[in-house]
PDB file of C-alpha atoms in Angstrom:
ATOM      1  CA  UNK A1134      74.087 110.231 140.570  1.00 47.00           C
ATOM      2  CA  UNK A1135      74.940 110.505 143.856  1.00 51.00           C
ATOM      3  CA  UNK A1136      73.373 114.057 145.891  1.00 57.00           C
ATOM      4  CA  UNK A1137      75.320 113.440 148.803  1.00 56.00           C
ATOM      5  CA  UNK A1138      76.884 117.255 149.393  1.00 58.00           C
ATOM      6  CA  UNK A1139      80.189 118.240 148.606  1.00 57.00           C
ATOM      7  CA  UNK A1140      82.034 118.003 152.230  1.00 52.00           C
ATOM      8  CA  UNK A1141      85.265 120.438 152.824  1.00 56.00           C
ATOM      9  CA  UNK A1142      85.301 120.791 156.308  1.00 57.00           C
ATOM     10  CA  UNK A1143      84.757 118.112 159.171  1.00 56.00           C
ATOM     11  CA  UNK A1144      83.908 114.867 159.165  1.00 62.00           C
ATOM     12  CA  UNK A1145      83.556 113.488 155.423  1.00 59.00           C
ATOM     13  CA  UNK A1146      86.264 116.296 153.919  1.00 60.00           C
ATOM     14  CA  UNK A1147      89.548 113.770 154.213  1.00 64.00           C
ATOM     15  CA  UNK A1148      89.688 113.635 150.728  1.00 62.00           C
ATOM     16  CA  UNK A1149      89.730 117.550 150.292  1.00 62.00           C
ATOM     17  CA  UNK A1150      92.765 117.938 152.674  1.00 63.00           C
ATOM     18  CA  UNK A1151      94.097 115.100 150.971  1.00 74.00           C
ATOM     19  CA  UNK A1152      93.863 116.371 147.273  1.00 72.00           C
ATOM     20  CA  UNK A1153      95.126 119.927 148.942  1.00 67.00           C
ATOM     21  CA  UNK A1154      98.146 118.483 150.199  1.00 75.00           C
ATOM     22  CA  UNK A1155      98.880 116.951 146.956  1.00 78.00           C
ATOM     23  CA  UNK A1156      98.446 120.290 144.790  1.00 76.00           C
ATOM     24  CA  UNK A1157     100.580 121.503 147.349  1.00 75.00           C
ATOM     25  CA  UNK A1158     103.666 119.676 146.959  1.00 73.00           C
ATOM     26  CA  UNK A1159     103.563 119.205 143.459  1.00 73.00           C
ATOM     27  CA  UNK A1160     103.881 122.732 143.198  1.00 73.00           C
ATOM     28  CA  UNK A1161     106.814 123.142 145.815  1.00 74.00           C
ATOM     29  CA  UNK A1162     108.465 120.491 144.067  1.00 70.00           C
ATOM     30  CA  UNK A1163     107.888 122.037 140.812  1.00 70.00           C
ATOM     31  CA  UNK A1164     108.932 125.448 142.582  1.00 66.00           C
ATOM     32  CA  UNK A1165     111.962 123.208 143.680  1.00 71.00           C
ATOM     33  CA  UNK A1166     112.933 122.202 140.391  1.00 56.00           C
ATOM     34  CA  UNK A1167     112.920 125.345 138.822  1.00 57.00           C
ATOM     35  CA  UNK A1168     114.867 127.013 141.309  1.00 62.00           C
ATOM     36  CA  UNK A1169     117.522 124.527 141.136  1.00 53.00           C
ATOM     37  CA  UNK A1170     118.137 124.684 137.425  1.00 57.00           C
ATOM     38  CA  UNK A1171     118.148 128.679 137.767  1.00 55.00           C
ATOM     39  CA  UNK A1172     120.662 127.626 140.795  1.00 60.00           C
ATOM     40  CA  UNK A1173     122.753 125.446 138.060  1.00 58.00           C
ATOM     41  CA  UNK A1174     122.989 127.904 135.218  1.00 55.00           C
ATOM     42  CA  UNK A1175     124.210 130.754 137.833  1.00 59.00           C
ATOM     43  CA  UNK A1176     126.908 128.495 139.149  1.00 64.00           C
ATOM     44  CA  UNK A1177     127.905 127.316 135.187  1.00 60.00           C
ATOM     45  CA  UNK A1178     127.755 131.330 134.531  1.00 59.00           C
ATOM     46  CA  UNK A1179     130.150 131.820 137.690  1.00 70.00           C
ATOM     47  CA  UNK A1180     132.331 129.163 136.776  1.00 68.00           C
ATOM     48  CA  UNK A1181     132.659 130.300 133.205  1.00 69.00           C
ATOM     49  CA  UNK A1182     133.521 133.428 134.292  1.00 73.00           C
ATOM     50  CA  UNK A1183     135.971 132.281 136.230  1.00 80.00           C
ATOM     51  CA  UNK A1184     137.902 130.150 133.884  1.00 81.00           C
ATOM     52  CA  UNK A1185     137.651 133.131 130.903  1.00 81.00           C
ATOM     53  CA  UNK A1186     139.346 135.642 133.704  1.00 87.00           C
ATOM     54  CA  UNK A1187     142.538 132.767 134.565  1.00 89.00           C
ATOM     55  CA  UNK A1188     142.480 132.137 130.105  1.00 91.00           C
ATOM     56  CA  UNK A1189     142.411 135.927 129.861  1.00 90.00           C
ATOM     57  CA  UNK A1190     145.064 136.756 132.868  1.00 92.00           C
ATOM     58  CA  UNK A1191     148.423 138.716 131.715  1.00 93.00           C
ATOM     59  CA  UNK A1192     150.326 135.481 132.638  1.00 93.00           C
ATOM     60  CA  UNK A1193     147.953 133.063 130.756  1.00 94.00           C
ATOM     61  CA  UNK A1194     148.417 135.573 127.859  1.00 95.00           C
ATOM     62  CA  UNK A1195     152.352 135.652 128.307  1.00 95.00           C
ATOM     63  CA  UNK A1196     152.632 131.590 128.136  1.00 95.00           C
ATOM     64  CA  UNK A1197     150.489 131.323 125.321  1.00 94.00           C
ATOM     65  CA  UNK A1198     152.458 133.707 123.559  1.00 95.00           C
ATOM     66  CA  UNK A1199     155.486 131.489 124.350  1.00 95.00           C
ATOM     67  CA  UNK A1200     153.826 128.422 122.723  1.00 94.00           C
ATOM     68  CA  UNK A1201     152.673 130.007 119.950  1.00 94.00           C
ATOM     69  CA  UNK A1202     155.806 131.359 119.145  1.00 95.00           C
ATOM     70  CA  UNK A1203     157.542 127.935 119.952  1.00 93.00           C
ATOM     71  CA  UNK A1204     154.925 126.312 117.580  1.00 92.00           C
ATOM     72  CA  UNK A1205     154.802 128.889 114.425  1.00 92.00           C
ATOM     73  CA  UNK A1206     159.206 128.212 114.881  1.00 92.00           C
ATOM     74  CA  UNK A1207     158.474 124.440 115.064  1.00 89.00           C
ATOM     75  CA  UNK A1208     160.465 124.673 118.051  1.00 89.00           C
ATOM     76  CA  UNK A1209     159.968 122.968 121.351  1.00 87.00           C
ATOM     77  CA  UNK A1210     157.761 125.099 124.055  1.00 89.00           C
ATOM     78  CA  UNK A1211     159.124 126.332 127.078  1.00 90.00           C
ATOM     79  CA  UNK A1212     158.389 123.782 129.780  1.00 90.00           C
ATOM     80  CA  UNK A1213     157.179 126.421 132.093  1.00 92.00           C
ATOM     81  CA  UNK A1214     154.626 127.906 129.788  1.00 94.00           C
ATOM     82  CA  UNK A1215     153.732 124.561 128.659  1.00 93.00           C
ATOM     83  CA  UNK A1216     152.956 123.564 132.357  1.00 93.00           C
ATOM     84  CA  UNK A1217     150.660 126.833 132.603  1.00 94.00           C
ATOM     85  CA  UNK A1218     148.818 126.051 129.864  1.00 95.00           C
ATOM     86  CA  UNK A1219     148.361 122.281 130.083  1.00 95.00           C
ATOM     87  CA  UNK A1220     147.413 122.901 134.314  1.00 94.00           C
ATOM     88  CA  UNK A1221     145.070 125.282 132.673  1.00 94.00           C
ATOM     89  CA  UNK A1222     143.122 122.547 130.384  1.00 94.00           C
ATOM     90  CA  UNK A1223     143.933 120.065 133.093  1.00 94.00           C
ATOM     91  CA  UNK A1224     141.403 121.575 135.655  1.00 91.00           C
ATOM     92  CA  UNK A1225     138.792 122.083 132.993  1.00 91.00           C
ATOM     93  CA  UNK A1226     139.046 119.194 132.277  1.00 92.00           C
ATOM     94  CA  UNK A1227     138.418 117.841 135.315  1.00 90.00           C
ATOM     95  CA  UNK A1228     136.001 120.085 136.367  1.00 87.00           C
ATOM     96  CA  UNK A1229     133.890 118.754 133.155  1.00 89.00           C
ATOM     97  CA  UNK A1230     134.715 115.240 134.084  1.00 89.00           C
ATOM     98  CA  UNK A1231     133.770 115.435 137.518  1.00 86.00           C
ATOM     99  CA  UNK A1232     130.060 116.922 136.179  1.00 83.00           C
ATOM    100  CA  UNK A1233     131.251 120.577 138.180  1.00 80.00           C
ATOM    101  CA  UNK A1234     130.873 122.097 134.683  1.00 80.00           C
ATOM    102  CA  UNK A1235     128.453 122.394 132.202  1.00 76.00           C
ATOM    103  CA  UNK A1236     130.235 119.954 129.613  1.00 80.00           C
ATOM    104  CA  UNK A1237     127.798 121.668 126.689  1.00 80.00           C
ATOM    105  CA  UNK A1238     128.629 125.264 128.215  1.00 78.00           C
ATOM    106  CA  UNK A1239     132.453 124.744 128.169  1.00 80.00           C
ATOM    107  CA  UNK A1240     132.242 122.705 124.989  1.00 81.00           C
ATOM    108  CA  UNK A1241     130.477 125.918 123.189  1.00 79.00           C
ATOM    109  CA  UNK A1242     132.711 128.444 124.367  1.00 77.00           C
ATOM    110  CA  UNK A1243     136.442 126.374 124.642  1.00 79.00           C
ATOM    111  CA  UNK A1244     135.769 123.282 122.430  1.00 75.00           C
ATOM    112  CA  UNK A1245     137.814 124.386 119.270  1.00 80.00           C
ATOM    113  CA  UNK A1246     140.290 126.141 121.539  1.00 88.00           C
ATOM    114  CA  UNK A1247     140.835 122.564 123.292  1.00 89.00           C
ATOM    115  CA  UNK A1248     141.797 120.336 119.971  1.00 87.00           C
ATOM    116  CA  UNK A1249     143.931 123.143 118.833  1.00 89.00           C
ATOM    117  CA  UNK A1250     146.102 123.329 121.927  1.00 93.00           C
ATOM    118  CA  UNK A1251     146.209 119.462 122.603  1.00 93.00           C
ATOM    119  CA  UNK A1252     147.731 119.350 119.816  1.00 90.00           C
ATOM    120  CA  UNK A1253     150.368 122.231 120.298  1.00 92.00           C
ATOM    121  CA  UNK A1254     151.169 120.452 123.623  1.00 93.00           C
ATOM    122  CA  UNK A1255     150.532 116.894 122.645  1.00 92.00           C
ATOM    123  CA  UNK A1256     154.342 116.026 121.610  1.00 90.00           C
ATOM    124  CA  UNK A1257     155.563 117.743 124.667  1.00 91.00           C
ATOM    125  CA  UNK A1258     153.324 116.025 127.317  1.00 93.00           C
ATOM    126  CA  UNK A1259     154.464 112.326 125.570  1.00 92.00           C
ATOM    127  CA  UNK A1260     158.315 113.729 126.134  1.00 91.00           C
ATOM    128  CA  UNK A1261     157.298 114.234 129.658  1.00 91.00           C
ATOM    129  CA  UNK A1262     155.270 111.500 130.554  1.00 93.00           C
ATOM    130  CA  UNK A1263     157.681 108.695 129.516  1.00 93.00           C
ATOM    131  CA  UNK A1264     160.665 111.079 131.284  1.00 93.00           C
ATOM    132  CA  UNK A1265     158.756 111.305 134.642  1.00 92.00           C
ATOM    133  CA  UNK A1266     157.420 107.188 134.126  1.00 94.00           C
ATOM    134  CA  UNK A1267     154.114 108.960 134.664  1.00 94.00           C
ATOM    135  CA  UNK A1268     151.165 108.400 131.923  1.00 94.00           C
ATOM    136  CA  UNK A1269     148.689 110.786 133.712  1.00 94.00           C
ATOM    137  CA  UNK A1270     150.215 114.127 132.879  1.00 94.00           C
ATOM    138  CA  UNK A1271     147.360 116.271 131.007  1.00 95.00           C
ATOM    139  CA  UNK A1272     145.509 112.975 130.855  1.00 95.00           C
ATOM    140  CA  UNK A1273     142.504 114.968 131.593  1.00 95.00           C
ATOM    141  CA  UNK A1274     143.165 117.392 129.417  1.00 94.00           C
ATOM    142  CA  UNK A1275     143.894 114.658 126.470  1.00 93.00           C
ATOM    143  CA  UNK A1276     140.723 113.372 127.436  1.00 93.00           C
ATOM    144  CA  UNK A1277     138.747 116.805 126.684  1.00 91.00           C
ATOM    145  CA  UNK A1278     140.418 117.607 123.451  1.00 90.00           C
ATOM    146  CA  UNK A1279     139.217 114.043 122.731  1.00 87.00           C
ATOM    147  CA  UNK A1280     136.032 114.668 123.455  1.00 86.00           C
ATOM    148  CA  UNK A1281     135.576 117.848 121.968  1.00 82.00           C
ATOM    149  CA  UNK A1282     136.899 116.920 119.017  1.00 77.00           C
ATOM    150  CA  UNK A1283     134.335 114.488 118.353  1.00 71.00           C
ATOM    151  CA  UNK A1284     131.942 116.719 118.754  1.00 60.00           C
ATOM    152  CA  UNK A1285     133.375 119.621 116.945  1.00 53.00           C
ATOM    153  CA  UNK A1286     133.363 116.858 113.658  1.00 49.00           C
ATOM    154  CA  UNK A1287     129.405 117.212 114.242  1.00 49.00           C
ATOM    155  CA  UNK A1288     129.851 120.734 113.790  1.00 48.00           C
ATOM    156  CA  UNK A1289     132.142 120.389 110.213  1.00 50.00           C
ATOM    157  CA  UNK A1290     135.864 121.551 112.463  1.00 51.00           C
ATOM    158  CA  UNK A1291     138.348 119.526 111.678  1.00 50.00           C
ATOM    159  CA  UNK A1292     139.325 116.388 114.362  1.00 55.00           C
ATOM    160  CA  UNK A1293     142.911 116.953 114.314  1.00 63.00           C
ATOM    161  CA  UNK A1294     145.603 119.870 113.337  1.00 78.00           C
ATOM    162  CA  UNK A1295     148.592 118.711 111.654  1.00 79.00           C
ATOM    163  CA  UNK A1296     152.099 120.470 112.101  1.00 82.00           C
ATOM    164  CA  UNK A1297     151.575 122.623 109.225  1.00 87.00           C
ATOM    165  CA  UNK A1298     148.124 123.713 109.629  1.00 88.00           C
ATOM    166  CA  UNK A1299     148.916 124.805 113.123  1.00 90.00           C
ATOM    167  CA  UNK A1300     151.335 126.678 112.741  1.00 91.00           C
ATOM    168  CA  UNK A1301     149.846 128.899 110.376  1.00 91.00           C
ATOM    169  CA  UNK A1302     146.955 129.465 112.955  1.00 92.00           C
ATOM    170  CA  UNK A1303     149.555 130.015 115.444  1.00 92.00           C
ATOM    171  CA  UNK A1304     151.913 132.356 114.112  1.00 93.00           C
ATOM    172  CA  UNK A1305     148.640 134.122 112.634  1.00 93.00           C
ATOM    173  CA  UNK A1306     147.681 134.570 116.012  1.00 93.00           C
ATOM    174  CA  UNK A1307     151.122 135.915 117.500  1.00 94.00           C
ATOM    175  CA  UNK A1308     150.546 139.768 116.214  1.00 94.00           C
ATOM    176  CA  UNK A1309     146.928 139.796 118.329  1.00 93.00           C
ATOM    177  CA  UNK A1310     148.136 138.168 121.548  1.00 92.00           C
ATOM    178  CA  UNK A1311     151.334 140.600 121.962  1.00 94.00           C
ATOM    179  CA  UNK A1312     148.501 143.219 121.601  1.00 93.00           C
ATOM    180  CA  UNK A1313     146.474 141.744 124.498  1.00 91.00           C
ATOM    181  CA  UNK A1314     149.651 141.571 126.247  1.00 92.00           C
ATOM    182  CA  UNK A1315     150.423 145.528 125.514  1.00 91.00           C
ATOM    183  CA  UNK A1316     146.882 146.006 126.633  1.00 89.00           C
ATOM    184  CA  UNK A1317     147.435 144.330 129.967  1.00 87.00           C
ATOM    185  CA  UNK A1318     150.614 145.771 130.660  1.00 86.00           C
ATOM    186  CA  UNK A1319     148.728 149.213 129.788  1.00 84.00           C
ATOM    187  CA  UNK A1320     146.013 148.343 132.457  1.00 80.00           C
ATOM    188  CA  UNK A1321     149.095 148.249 134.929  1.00 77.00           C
ATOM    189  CA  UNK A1322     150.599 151.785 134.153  1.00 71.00           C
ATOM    190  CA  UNK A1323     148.712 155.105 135.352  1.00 60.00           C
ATOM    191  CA  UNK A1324     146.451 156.430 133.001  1.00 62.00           C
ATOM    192  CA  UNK A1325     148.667 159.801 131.962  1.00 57.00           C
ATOM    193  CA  UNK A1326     151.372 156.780 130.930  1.00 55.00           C
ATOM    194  CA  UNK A1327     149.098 154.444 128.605  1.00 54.00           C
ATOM    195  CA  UNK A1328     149.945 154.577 124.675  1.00 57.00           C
ATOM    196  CA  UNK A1329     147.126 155.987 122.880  1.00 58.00           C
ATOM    197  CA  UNK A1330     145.361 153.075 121.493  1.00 54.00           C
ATOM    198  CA  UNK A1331     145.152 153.003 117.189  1.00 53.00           C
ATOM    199  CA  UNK A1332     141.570 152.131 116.027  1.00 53.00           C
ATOM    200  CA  UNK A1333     140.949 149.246 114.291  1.00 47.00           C
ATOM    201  CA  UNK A1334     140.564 148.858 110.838  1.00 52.00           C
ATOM    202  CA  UNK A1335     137.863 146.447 108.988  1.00 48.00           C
ATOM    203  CA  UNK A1336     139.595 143.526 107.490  1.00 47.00           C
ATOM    204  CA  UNK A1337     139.454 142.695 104.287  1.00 49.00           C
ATOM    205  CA  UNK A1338     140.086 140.185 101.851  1.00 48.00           C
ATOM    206  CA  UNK A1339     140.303 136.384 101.999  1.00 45.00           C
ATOM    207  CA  UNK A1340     139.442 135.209 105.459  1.00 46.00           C
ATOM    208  CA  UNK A1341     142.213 134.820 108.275  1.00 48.00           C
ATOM    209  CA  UNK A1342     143.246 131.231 110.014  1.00 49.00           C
ATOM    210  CA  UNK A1343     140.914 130.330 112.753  1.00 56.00           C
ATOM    211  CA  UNK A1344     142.316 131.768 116.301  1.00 59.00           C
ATOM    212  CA  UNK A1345     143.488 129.753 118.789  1.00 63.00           C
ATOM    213  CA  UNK A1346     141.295 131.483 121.501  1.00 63.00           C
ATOM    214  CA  UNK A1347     138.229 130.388 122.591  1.00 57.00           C
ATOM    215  CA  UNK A1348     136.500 133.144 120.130  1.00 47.00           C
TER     216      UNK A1348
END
């Protein structure tokens, strides 16, 4: 064994500066890291937010209501609140595509909500793509539901909704989205004009169709 001294400054202490330096940018990169994923789940908690306040806006709320109406009649939607909602799912879609988005994030909070109102819309957006000669219309969106849907089997939900089973879940839906839409329009009126608001009562009984919300 050597008895040579332990050098750490001047000549002979290279390898202490060089061992220092080391530590010291494993740790910034380390301190890097870390701050970048806190950076990444801030801007998927920002984004998040923003997409539930567009889902959640009083005009969001008014074309949903139109196509779940239109479905629970087995009627044709409106193509205006059709185009809302598909644009809607279109840019999450892409946002998710384009790796913007948390795909697990959205997938947790929308993914249900996504199969359910492919298919409201699906029939519609075929109409309109062979009309307009143009195949990408809601591709994106197509493209989530897809995806989500595959996933959501994982999980035990179902892949697809057929007619019937939608509409139930639609036109179960229809009583609590006119009372969003009361609750918006309240939000609107001075507060000596609001309705007094009734307080819930606890359900009971057999369990109600799944909503098509993202809840």
């Amino acid at each position: 064994m050597s008895d040579e001294p332990i050098v750490i400054w001047g000549p002979g202490s290279e390898w202490f500066w060089i061992m220092l330096q080391t530590v010291v940018v494993a740790v910034t990169l380390v301190g890097i890291y870390f701050q970048f994923r806190l950076q990444r789940a801030a801007n998927a908690f920002d984004q998040l937010g923003r997409i539930d306040q567009q889902w959640d806006s009083e005009q969001m709320l008014r074309a949903r209501l139109d196509v779940l109406r239109s479905v629970a009649a087995g009627e044709q939607s409106p193509e205006g609140a059709l185009t809302l909602v598909g644009n809607f799912w279109e840019t999450v879609a892409s946002l998710v595509r384009q790796g913007h988005v948390n795909a697990r994030s959205v997938s947790e909070t929308y993914g249900g909500a996504a199969a359910m109102w492919w298919s409201a819309i699906a029939g519609a957006t075929r109409s309109l793509r062979k009309d307009r000669l143009d195949p990408t219309i809601f591709a994106n969106f197509e493209w989530l539901a897809k995806r989500f849907s595959a996933d959501g089997v994982k999980a035990g939900a179902p892949r697809e909704y057929d007619g019937d089973t939608l509409r139930q879940i639609f036109e179960a839906a229809i009583p609590g989205m006119e009372d969003r839409i009361r609750q918006a329009e309240d939000l609107r009126m001075a507060p000596e004009h609001r309705a007094p608001r009734p307080r819930l009562r606890q359900a009971t009984g057999a369990a109600r169709p799944r909503s098509p919300d993202r809840r």
